[in-house]
mmCIF file of C-alpha atoms in Angstrom:
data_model
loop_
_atom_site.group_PDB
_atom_site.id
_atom_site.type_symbol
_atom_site.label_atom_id
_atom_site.label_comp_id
_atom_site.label_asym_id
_atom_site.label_seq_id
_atom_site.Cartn_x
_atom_site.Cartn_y
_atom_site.Cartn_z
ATOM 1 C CA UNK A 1 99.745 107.943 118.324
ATOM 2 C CA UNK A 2 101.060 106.531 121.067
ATOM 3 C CA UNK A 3 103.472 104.354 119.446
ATOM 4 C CA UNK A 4 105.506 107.431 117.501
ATOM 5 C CA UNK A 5 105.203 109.522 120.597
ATOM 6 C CA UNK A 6 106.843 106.234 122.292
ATOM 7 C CA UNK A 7 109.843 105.832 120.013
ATOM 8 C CA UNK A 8 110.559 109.832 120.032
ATOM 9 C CA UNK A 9 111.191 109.661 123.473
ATOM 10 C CA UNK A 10 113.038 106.684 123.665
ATOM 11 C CA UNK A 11 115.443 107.853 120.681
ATOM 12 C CA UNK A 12 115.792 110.967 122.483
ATOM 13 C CA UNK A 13 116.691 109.764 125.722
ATOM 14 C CA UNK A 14 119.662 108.846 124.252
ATOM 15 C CA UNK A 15 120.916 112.184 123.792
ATOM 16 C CA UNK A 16 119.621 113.568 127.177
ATOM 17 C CA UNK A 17 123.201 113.581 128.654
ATOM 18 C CA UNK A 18 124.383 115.641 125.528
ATOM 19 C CA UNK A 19 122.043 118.107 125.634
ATOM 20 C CA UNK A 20 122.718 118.516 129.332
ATOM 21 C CA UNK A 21 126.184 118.978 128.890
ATOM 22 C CA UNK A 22 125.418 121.239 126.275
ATOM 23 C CA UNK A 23 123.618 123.415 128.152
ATOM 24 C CA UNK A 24 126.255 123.198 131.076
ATOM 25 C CA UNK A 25 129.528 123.931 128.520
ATOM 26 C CA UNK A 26 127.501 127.104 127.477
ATOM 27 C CA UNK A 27 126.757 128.542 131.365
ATOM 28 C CA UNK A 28 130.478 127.673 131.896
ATOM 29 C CA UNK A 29 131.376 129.881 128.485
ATOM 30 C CA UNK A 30 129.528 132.707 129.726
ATOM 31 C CA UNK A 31 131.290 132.279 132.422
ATOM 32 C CA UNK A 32 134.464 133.060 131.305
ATOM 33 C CA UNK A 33 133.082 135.533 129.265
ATOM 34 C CA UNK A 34 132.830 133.917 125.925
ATOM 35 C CA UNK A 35 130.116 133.491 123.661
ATOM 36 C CA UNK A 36 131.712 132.988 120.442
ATOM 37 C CA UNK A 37 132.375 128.994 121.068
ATOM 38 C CA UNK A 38 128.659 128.172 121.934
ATOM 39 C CA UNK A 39 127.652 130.139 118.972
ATOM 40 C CA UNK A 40 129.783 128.238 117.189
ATOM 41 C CA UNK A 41 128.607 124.893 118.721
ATOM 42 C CA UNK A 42 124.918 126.108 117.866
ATOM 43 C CA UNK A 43 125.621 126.604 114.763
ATOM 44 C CA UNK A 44 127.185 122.751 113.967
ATOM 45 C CA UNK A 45 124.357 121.312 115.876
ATOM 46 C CA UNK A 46 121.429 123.207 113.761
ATOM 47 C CA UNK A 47 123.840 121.984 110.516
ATOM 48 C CA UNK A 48 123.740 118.299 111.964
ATOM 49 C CA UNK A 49 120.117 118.326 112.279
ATOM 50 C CA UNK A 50 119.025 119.984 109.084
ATOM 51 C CA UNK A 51 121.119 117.454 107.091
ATOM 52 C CA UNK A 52 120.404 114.409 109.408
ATOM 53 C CA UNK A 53 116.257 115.078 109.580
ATOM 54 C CA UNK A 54 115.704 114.405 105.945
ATOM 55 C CA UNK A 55 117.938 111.487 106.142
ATOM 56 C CA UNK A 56 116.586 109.963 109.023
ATOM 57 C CA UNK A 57 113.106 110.944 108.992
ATOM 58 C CA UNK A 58 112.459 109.965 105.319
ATOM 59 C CA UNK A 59 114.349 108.160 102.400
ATOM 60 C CA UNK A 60 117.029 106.065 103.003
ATOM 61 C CA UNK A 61 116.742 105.174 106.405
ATOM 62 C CA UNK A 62 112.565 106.356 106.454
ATOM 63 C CA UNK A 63 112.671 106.393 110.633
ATOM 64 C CA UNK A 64 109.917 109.086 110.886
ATOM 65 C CA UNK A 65 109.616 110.590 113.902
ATOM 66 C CA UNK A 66 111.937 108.151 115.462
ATOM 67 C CA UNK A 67 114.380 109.323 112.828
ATOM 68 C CA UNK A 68 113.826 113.040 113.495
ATOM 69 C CA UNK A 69 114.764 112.564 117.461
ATOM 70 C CA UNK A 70 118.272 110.646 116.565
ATOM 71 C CA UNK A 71 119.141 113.746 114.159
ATOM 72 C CA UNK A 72 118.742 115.855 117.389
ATOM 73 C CA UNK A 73 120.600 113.642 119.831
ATOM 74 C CA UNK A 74 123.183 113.307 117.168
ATOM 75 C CA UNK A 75 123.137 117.486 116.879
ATOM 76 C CA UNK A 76 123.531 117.550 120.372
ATOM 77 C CA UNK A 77 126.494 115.475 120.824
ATOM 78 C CA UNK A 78 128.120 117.321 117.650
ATOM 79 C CA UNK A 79 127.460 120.353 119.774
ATOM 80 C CA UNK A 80 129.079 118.848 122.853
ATOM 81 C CA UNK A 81 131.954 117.687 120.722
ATOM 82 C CA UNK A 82 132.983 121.577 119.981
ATOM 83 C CA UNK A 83 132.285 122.721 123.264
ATOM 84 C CA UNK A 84 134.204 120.228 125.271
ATOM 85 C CA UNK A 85 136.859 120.186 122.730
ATOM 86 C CA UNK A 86 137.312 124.260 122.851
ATOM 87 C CA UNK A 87 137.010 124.194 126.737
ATOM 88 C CA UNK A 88 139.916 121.427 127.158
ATOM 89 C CA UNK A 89 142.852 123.420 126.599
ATOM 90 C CA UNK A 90 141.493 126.165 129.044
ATOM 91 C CA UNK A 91 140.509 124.069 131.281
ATOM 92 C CA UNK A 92 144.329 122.823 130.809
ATOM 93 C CA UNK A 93 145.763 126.421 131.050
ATOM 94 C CA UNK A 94 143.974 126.672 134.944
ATOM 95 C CA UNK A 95 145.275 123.905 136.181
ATOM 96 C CA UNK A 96 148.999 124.867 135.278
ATOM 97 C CA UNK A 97 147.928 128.619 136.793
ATOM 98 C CA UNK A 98 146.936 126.950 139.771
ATOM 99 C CA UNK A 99 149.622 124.786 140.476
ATOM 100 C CA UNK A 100 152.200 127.997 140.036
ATOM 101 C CA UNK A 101 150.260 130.214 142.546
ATOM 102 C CA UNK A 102 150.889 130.058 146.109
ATOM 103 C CA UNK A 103 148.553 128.161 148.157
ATOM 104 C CA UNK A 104 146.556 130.068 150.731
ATOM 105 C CA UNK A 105 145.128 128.643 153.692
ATOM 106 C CA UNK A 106 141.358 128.432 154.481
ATOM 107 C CA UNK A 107 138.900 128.017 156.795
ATOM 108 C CA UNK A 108 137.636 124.483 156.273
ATOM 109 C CA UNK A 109 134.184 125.279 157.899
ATOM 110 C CA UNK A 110 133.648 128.686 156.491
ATOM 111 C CA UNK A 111 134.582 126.535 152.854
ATOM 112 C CA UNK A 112 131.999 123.719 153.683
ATOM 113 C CA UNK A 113 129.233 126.106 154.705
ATOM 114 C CA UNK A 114 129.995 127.649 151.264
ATOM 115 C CA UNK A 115 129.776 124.557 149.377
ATOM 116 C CA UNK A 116 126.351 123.397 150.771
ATOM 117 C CA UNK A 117 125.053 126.744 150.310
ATOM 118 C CA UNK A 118 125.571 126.979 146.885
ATOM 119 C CA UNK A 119 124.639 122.546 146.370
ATOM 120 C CA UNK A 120 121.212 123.678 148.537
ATOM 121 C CA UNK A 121 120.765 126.056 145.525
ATOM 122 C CA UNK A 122 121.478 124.444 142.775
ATOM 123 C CA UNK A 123 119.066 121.315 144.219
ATOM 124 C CA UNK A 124 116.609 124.010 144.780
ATOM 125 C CA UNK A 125 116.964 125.191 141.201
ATOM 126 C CA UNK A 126 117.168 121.646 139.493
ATOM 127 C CA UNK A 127 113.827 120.531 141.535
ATOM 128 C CA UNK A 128 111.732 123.582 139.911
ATOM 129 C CA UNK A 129 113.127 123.623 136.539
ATOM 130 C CA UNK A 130 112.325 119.369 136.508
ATOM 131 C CA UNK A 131 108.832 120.039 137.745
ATOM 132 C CA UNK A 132 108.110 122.980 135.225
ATOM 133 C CA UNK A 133 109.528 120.382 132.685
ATOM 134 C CA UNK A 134 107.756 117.803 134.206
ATOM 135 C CA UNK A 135 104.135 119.308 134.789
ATOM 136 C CA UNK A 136 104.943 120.656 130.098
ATOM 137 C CA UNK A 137 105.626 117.547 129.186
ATOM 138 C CA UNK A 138 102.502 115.723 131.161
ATOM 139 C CA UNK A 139 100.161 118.539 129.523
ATOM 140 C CA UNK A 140 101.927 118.262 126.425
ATOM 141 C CA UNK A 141 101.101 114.444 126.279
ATOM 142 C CA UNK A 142 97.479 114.897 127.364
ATOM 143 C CA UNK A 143 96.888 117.256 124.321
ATOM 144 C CA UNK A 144 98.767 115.379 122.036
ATOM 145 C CA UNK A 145 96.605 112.360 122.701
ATOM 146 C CA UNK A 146 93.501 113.984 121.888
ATOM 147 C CA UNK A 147 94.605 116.297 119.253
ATOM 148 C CA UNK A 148 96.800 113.257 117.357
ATOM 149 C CA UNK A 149 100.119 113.050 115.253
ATOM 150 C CA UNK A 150 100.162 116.633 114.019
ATOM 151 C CA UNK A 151 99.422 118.043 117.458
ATOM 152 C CA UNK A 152 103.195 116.356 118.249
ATOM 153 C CA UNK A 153 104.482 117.355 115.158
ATOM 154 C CA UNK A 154 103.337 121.027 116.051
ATOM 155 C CA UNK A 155 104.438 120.930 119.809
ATOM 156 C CA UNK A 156 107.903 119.734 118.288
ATOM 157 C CA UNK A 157 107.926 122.732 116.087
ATOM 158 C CA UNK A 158 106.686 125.133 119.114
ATOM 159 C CA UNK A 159 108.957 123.870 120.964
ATOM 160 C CA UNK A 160 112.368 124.192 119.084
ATOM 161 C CA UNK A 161 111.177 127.592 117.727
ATOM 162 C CA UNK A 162 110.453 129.030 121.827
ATOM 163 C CA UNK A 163 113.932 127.286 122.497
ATOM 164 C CA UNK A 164 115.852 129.282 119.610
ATOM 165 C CA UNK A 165 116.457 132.399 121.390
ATOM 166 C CA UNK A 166 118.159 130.220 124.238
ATOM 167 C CA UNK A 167 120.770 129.003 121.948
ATOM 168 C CA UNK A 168 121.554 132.797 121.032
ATOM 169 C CA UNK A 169 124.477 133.931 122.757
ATOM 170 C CA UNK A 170 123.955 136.133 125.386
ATOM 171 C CA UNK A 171 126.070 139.104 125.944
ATOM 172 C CA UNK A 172 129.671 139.132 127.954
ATOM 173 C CA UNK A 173 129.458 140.133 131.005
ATOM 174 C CA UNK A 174 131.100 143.601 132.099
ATOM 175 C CA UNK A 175 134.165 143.432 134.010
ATOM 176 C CA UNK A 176 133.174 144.778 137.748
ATOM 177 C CA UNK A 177 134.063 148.044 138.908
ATOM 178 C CA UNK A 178 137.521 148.084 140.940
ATOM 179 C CA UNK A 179 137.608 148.165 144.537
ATOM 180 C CA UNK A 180 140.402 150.726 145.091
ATOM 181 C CA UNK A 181 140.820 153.825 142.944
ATOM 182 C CA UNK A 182 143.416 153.081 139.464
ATOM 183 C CA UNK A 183 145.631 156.106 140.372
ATOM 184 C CA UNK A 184 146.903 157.695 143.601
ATOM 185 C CA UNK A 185 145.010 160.320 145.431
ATOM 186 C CA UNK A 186 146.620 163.204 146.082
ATOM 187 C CA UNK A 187 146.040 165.048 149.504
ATOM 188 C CA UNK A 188 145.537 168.522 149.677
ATOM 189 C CA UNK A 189 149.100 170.648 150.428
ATOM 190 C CA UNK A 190 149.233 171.591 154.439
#
């Protein structure tokens, strides 16, 4: 048992940094309010992996579970591949916007306080989600000892099937109110 559950993580690891870009390309999608590209990228990565598991995981290359983790790295840089490659030319596109507009001057304390606001946040925020991850993956392994190979086969399954609705895209965000009324207003006549 411990030997499968060994050579899953280790093939795995290898597409850790994938799967967190992943995941980072899509937040900065939503961000500019498209959902149509990560949709897209979800939908290459589950076409990877259902033609890679079979391969991998049985005849020709007969990895098992080994075999089913490299079909998910490989999903997840296939995924990454479209995402980075769709966000490029935008990412292009703000850079020549930025360089045209006129530069404005800042407070450089106000900016710094800013910046280690929002870095105090996002440490806060990567600390809990590791430990939640963490403290799953610790029970997970505890179980899986004493339950055996389908037990991980089963978590696997679980897993992937909780994650689906994730990997949905989530809906644009609305466009915020304006500040200032869109037409004049008119004062009353004297």
């Amino acid at each position: 048992l411990h030997t499968p559950a060994l050579a899953y993580a280790r093939a795995r690891a290898i597409g850790l940094p994938f799967s967190l870009t992943w995941t980072a390309s899509e937040g900065i999608f939503r961000g500019l309010a498209d959902t149509r590209v990560p949709l897209r990228a979800s939908a290459v990565a589950a076409v990877v992996n259902l033609v890679l598991d079979p391969l991998f995981v049985f005849e020709p290359l007969n990895w098992g579970v080994a075999g089913a983790a490299v079909a998910t790295a490989a999903s997840c840089v296939a995924a990454c591949f479209v995402l980075i490659r769709s966000l490029k030319p935008r990412l292009d596109a703000l850079a020549v916007r930025k360089s045209q507009t006129v530069e404005l001057t800042t407070d450089a304390a106000a900016e710094r306080a800013a910046n280690r606001a929002v870095a105090g946040t996002s440490a806060a925020t990567l600390l809990r989600t590791s430990s939640i991850l963490g403290y799953w993956v610790f029970v997970a392994a505890g179980v899986s000892r004493s339950l055996g190979p389908a037990a991980i086969a089963a978590h696997g399954v679980v897993l992937k099937a909780r994650a689906a609705p994730r990997r949905a895209p989530a809906p644009c965000p609305r466009r915020p109110p304006p500040l200032a009324p869109q037409h004049p207003v008119s004062s009353p006549a004297p």
